[in-house]
XYZ file of C-alpha atoms in Angstrom:
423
model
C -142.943 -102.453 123.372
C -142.570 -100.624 126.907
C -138.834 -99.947 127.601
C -139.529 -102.339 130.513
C -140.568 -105.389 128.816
C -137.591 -105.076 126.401
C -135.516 -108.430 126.547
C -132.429 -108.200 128.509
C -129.127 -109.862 126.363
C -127.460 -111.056 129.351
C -124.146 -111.665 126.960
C -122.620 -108.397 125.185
C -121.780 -108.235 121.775
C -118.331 -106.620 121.171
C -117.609 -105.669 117.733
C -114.199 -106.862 116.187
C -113.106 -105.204 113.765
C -111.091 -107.575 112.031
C -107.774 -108.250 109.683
C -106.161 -111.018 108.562
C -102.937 -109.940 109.783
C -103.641 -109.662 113.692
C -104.878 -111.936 115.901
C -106.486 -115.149 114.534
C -110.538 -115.602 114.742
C -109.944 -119.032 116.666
C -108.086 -116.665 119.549
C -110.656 -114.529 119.527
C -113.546 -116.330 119.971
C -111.617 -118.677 122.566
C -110.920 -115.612 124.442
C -114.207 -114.578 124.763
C -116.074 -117.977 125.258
C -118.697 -117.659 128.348
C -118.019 -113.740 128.375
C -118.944 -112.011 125.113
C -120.550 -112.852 121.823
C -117.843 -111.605 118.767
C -119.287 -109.674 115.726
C -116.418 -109.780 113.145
C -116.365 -106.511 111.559
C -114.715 -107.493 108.127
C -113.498 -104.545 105.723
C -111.717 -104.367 102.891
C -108.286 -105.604 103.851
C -104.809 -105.783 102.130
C -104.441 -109.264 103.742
C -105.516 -112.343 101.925
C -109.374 -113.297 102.330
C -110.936 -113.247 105.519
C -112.260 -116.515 106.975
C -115.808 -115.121 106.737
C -117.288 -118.734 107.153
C -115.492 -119.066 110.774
C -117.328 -115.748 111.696
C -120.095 -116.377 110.895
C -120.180 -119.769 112.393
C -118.229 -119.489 115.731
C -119.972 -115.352 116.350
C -121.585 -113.132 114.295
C -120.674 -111.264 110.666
C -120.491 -107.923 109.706
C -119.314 -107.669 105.936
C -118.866 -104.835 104.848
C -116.285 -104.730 102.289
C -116.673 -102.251 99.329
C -119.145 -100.520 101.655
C -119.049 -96.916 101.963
C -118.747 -95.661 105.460
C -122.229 -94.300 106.049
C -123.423 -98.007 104.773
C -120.944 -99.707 107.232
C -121.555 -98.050 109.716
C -125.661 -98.702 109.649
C -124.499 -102.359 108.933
C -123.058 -102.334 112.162
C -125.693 -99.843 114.060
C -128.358 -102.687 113.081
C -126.006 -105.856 115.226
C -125.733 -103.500 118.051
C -122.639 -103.985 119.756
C -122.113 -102.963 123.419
C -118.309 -102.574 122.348
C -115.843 -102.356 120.144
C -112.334 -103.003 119.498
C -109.335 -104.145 116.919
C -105.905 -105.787 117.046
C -104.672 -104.465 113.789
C -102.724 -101.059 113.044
C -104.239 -100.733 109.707
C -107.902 -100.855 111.374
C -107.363 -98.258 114.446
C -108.852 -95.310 111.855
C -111.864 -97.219 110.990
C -112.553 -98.318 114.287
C -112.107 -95.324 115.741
C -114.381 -93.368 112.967
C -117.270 -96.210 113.466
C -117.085 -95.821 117.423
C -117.752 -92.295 116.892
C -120.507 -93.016 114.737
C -121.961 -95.376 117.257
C -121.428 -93.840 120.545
C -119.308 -96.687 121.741
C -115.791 -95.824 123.734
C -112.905 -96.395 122.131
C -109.327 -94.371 120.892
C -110.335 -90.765 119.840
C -109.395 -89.669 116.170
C -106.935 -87.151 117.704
C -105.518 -89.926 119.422
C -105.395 -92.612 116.549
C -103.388 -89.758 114.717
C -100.975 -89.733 117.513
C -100.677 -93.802 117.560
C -100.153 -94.332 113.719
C -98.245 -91.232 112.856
C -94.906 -90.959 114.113
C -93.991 -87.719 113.246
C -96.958 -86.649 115.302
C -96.240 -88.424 118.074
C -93.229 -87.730 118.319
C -93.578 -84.373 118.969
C -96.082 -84.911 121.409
C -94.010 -87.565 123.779
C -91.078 -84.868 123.373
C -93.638 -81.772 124.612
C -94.398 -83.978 127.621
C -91.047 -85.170 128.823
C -91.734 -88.750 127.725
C -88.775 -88.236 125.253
C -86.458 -86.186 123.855
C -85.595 -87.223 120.401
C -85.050 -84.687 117.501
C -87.408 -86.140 115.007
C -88.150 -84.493 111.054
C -91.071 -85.288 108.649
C -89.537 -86.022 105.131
C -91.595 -85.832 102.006
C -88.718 -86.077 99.431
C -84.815 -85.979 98.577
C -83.834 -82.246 99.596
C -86.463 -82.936 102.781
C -84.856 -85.736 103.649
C -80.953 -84.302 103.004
C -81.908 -81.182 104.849
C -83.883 -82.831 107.411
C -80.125 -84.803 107.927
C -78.329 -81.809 107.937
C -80.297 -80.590 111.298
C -80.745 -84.183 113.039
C -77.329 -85.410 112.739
C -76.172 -89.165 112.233
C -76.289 -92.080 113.119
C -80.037 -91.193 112.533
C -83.580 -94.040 111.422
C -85.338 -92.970 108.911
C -89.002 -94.988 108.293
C -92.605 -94.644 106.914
C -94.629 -92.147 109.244
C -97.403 -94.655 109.284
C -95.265 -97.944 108.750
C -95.640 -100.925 110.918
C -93.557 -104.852 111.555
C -89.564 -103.082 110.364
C -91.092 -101.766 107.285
C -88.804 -99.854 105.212
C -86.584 -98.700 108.106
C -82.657 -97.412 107.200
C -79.778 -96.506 109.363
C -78.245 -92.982 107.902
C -75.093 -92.652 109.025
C -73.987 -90.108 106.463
C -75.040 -87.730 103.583
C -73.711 -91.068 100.982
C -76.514 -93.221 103.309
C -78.851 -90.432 103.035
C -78.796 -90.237 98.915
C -79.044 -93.650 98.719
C -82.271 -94.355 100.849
C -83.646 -91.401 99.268
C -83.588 -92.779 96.272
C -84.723 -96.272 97.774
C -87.552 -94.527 98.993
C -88.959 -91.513 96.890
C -89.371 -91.358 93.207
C -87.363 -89.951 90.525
C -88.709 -86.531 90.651
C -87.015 -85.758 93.856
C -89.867 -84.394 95.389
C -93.074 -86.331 95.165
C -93.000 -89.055 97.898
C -93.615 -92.572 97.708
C -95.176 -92.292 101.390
C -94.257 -89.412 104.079
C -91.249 -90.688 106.327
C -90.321 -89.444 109.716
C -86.457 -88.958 110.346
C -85.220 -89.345 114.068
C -82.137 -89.602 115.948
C -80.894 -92.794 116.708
C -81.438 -93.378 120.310
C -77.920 -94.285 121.699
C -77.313 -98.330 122.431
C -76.195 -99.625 125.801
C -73.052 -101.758 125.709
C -74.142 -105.535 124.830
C -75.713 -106.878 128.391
C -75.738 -111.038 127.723
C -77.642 -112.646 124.473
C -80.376 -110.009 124.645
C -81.632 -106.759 122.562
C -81.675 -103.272 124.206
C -84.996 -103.216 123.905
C -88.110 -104.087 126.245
C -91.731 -104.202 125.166
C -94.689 -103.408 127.701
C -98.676 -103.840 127.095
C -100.303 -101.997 129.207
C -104.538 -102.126 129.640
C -105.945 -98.274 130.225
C -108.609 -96.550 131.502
C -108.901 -93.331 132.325
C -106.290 -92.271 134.491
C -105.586 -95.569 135.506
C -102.948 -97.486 134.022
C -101.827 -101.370 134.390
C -98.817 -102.534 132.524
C -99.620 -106.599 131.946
C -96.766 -107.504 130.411
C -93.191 -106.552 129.756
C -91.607 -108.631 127.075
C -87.286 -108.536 126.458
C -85.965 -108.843 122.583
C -83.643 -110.942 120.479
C -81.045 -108.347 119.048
C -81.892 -106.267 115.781
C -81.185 -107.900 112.419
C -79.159 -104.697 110.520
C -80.709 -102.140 109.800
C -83.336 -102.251 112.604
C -85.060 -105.611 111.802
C -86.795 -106.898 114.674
C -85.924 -111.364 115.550
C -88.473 -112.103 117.827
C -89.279 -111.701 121.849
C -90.061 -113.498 125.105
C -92.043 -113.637 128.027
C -91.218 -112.727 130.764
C -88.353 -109.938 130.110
C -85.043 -110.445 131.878
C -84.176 -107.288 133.601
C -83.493 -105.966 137.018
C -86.358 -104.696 139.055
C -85.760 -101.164 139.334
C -84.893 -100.881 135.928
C -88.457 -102.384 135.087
C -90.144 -100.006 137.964
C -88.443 -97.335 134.949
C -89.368 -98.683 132.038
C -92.969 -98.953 133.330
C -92.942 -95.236 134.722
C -92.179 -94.103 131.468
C -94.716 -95.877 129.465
C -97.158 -94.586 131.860
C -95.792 -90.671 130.961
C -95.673 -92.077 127.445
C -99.695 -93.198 127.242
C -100.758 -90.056 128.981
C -98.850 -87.493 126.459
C -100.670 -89.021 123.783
C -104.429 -88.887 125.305
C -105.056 -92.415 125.623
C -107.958 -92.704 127.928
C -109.465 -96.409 127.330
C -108.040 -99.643 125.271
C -104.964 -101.216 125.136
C -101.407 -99.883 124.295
C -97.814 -101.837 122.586
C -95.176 -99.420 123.619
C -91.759 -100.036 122.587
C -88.725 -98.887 124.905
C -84.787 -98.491 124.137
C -82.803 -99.319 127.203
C -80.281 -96.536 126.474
C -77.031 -95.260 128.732
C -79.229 -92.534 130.025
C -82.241 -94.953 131.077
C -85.300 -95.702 129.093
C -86.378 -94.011 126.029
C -89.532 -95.059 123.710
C -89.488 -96.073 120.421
C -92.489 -95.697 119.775
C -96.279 -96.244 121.305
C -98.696 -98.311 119.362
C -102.842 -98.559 120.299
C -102.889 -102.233 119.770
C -101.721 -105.709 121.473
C -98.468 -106.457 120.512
C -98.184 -109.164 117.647
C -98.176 -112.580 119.651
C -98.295 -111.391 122.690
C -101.520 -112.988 123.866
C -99.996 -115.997 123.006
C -96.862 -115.867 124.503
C -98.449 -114.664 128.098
C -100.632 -117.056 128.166
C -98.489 -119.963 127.211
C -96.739 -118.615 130.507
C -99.554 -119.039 132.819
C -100.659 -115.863 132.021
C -103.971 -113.552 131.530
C -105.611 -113.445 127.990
C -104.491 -110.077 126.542
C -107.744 -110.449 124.083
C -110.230 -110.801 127.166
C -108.424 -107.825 128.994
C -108.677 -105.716 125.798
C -112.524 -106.899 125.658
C -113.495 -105.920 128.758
C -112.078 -102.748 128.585
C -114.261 -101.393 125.761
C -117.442 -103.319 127.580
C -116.325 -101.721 130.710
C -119.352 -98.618 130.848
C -118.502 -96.685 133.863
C -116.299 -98.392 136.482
C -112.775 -100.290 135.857
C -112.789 -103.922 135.208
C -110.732 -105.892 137.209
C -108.177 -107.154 134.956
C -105.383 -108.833 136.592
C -104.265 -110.635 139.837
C -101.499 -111.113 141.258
C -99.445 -114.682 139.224
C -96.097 -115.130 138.190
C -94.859 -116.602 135.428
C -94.317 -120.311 134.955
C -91.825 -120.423 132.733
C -90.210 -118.242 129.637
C -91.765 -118.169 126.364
C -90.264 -117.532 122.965
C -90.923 -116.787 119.467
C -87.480 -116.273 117.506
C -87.761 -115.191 114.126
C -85.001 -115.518 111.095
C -84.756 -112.658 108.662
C -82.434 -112.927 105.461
C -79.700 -110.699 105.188
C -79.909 -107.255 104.312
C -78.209 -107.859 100.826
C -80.188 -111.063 100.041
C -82.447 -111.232 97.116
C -83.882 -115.396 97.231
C -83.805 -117.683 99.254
C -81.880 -120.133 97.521
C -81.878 -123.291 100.541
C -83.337 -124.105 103.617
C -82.811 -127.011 105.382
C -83.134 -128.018 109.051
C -86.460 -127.274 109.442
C -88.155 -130.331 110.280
C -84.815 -131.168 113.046
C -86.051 -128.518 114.784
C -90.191 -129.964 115.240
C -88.372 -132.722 117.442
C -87.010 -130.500 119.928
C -89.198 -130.712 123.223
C -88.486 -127.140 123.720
C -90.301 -126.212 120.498
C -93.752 -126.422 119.996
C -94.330 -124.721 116.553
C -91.791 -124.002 113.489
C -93.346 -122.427 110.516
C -91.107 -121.977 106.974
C -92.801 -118.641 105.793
C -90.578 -119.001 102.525
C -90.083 -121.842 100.067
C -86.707 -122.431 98.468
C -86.539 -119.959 95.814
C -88.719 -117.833 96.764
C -87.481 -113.937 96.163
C -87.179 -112.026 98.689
C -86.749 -108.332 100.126
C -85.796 -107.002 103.676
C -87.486 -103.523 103.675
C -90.816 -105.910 104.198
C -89.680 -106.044 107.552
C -91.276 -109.276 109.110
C -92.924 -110.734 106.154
C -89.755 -111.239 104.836
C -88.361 -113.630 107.975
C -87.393 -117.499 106.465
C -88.829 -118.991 109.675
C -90.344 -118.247 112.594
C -89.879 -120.688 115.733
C -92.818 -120.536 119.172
C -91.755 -122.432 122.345
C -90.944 -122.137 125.852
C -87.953 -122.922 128.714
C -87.579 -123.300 132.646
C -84.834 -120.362 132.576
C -83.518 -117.309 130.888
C -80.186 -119.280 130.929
C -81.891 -121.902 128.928
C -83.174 -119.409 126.186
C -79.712 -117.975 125.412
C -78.533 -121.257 124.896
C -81.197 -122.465 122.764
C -80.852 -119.595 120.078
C -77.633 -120.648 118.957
C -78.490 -124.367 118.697
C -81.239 -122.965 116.628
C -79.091 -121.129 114.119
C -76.724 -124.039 113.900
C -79.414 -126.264 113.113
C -80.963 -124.928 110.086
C -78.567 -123.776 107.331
C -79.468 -121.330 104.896
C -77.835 -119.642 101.776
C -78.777 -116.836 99.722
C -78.404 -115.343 96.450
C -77.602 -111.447 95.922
């Protein structure tokens, strides 16, 4: 057949490449209804089984679990997608590696290494100005008390490639040091578990109202353009650095958003991100903004949360971008939000080792300003808080007229379900 009488697919295909951990194949295929046709890339996973049958029903499946890459890859070659793109951490390398492989835009190797490793990037946001935060790879016990020695306390030490409060310790001292050494690293003293990544603890501004000290921002990029779609604010930190949840919109003053969104920007462009979507995490320290850290993903819930505001879906934006070819997409107009969305999350404390009751629950599910509670433990149920969010009780979803509303709500929340805990 003539080039010219090839059929023209008037609908793109955009390959997902999928995990059971990030956003849910109902979103995704809602998100892209009228606009693209999804084929579900489905590796191996360390999530539970995919839902296979949805994808294949509701778009189109790509299974290639137990597939070496060359194999995958052809898999793939043979659906011809016009795209491609994933909402999971854990995926970013294989994504990246099979849009290589298929001549499809998406985050470079060289720049996946800078989004899951934080030692590396780390080094490159402190090259470029877009920090300045002495940071140490640690493979072991004398690594990690000599890496101490340098950085100083009160210092975080976490996984180089961990994600959701993983295995992250506040070492205030050499006695803090010893013990999450041998939390984290094996007997020998030298052969790691996993690599970790000390860094100085960026300095805390004194407590501003009910909130964290902490902002989020997803921000859609291409090329040298750069739109930030949504800034989300923070519950406080559960000890040591365990995150409780966020909301939409953020409640801070303008020109210290006009900052936090300036840096981002400098933050995105130190790393090499040229196309795709970004999760970038930002302290709001006594000296102004600092990032935590950059991430080449949508932020967990996020597409949920801005929407449920009135908002753009974050899935769509992230779509278009990778079926973009040559010029910029339009992605956003001008709309406010309509009113403030929530998910607040409950870990156990720090010392807790099962959940021993939880009740409340079902008091909350009557509350007109809650649309969703979810238990995520039973009673009983053992539990451990270096699994960051997978070991939160319960997680609630809703939304308020007002800020002022919010930070009254929490508290009625924690006085409504009562929990103990054995240690």
């Amino acid at each position: 057949m003539r080039e010219a009488e090839r059929p023209v697919r008037k609908t793109p295909r955009i390959a997902v490449v999928h995990d059971v951990g990030s956003a849910g194949v109902t979103d995704i295929v809602t998100a892209l209804e009228g606009f693209a046709v999804p084929v579900f890339v489905c590796p191996d996973s360390e999530y539970e089984e995919p839902a296979t049958d949805l994808m294949a029903e509701f778009g189109v499946l790509c299974d290639i679990r137990r597939m070496e890459f060359t194999d995958a890859a052809e898999c793939l070659r043979r659906l011809n997608p016009d795209g491609i793109v994933t909402f999971s951490d854990h995926q970013l390398d294989l994504t990246s590696r099979l849009a290589v492989e298929l001549g499809l835009p998406f985050h470079s190797p060289a720049v996946v290494r800078a989004l899951t490793r934080k030692s590396v990037q780390r080094q490159l946001l402190n090259d470029h100005g877009a920090s300045a935060v002495a940071s140490e790879l640690v493979t072991g016990r004398l690594s990690l008390l000599d890496a101490f020695a340098r950085v100083g306390g009160p210092a975080v030490l976490k996984p180089d490639t961990g994600t959701g409060s993983r295995s992250t310790y506040r070492i205030v001292d050499a006695h803090d040091a010893e013990r999450a050494a041998a939390d984290v690293f094996r007997d020998d003293g030298c052969a790691p578990s996993e690599p970790f990544v000390l860094e100085a603890e960026i300095p805390s501004s004194p407590a501003a109202g009910p909130w964290g000290d902490y902002v989020s921002v997803d921000s859609a990029v291409f090329h040298d353009r750069i739109e930030h779609v949504a800034v989300l604010g923070k519950f406080p930190l559960a000890k040591p650095y365990r995150e409780t949840g966020s909301f939409f919109p953020a409640d801070m003053p303008p020109d210290t958003a006009a900052a936090v969104n300036s840096l981002v920007s400098q933050a995105i462009r130190a790393l090499g991100v040229r196309i795709g979507v970004c999760h970038t995490e930002v302290k709001l320290s006594p000296d102004g903004p600092q990032v935590i850290e950059v991430n080449g993903r949508l932020g967990g819930r996020v597409n949920e949360l801005v929407q449920k505001a009135g908002g753009p879906s974050l899935v769509r934006i992230a779509t278009q971008l990778a079926l973009s070819g040559p010029g910029m997409p339009t992605l956003v107009d001008e709309w406010d939000p309509d009113r403030v969305t929530f998910l607040y999350a409950k870990p156990p404390p720090a010392g807790a080792k099962r959940l021993r009751t939880l009740r409340g629950v079902e008091r909350l599910r009557h509350r007109a300003e809650i649309s969703l509670v979810t238990a995520e433990h039973e009673e009983g149920a053992t539990l451990d808080w270096r699994l960051g969010r997978l070991a939160n009780v319960y997680v609630c979803y809703g939304s308020v007229d007002t800020h002022v509303q919010l930070s009254r709500l929490v508290p009625e929340i924690d006085r409504t379900v009562s929990l103990s805990f054995e240690y």
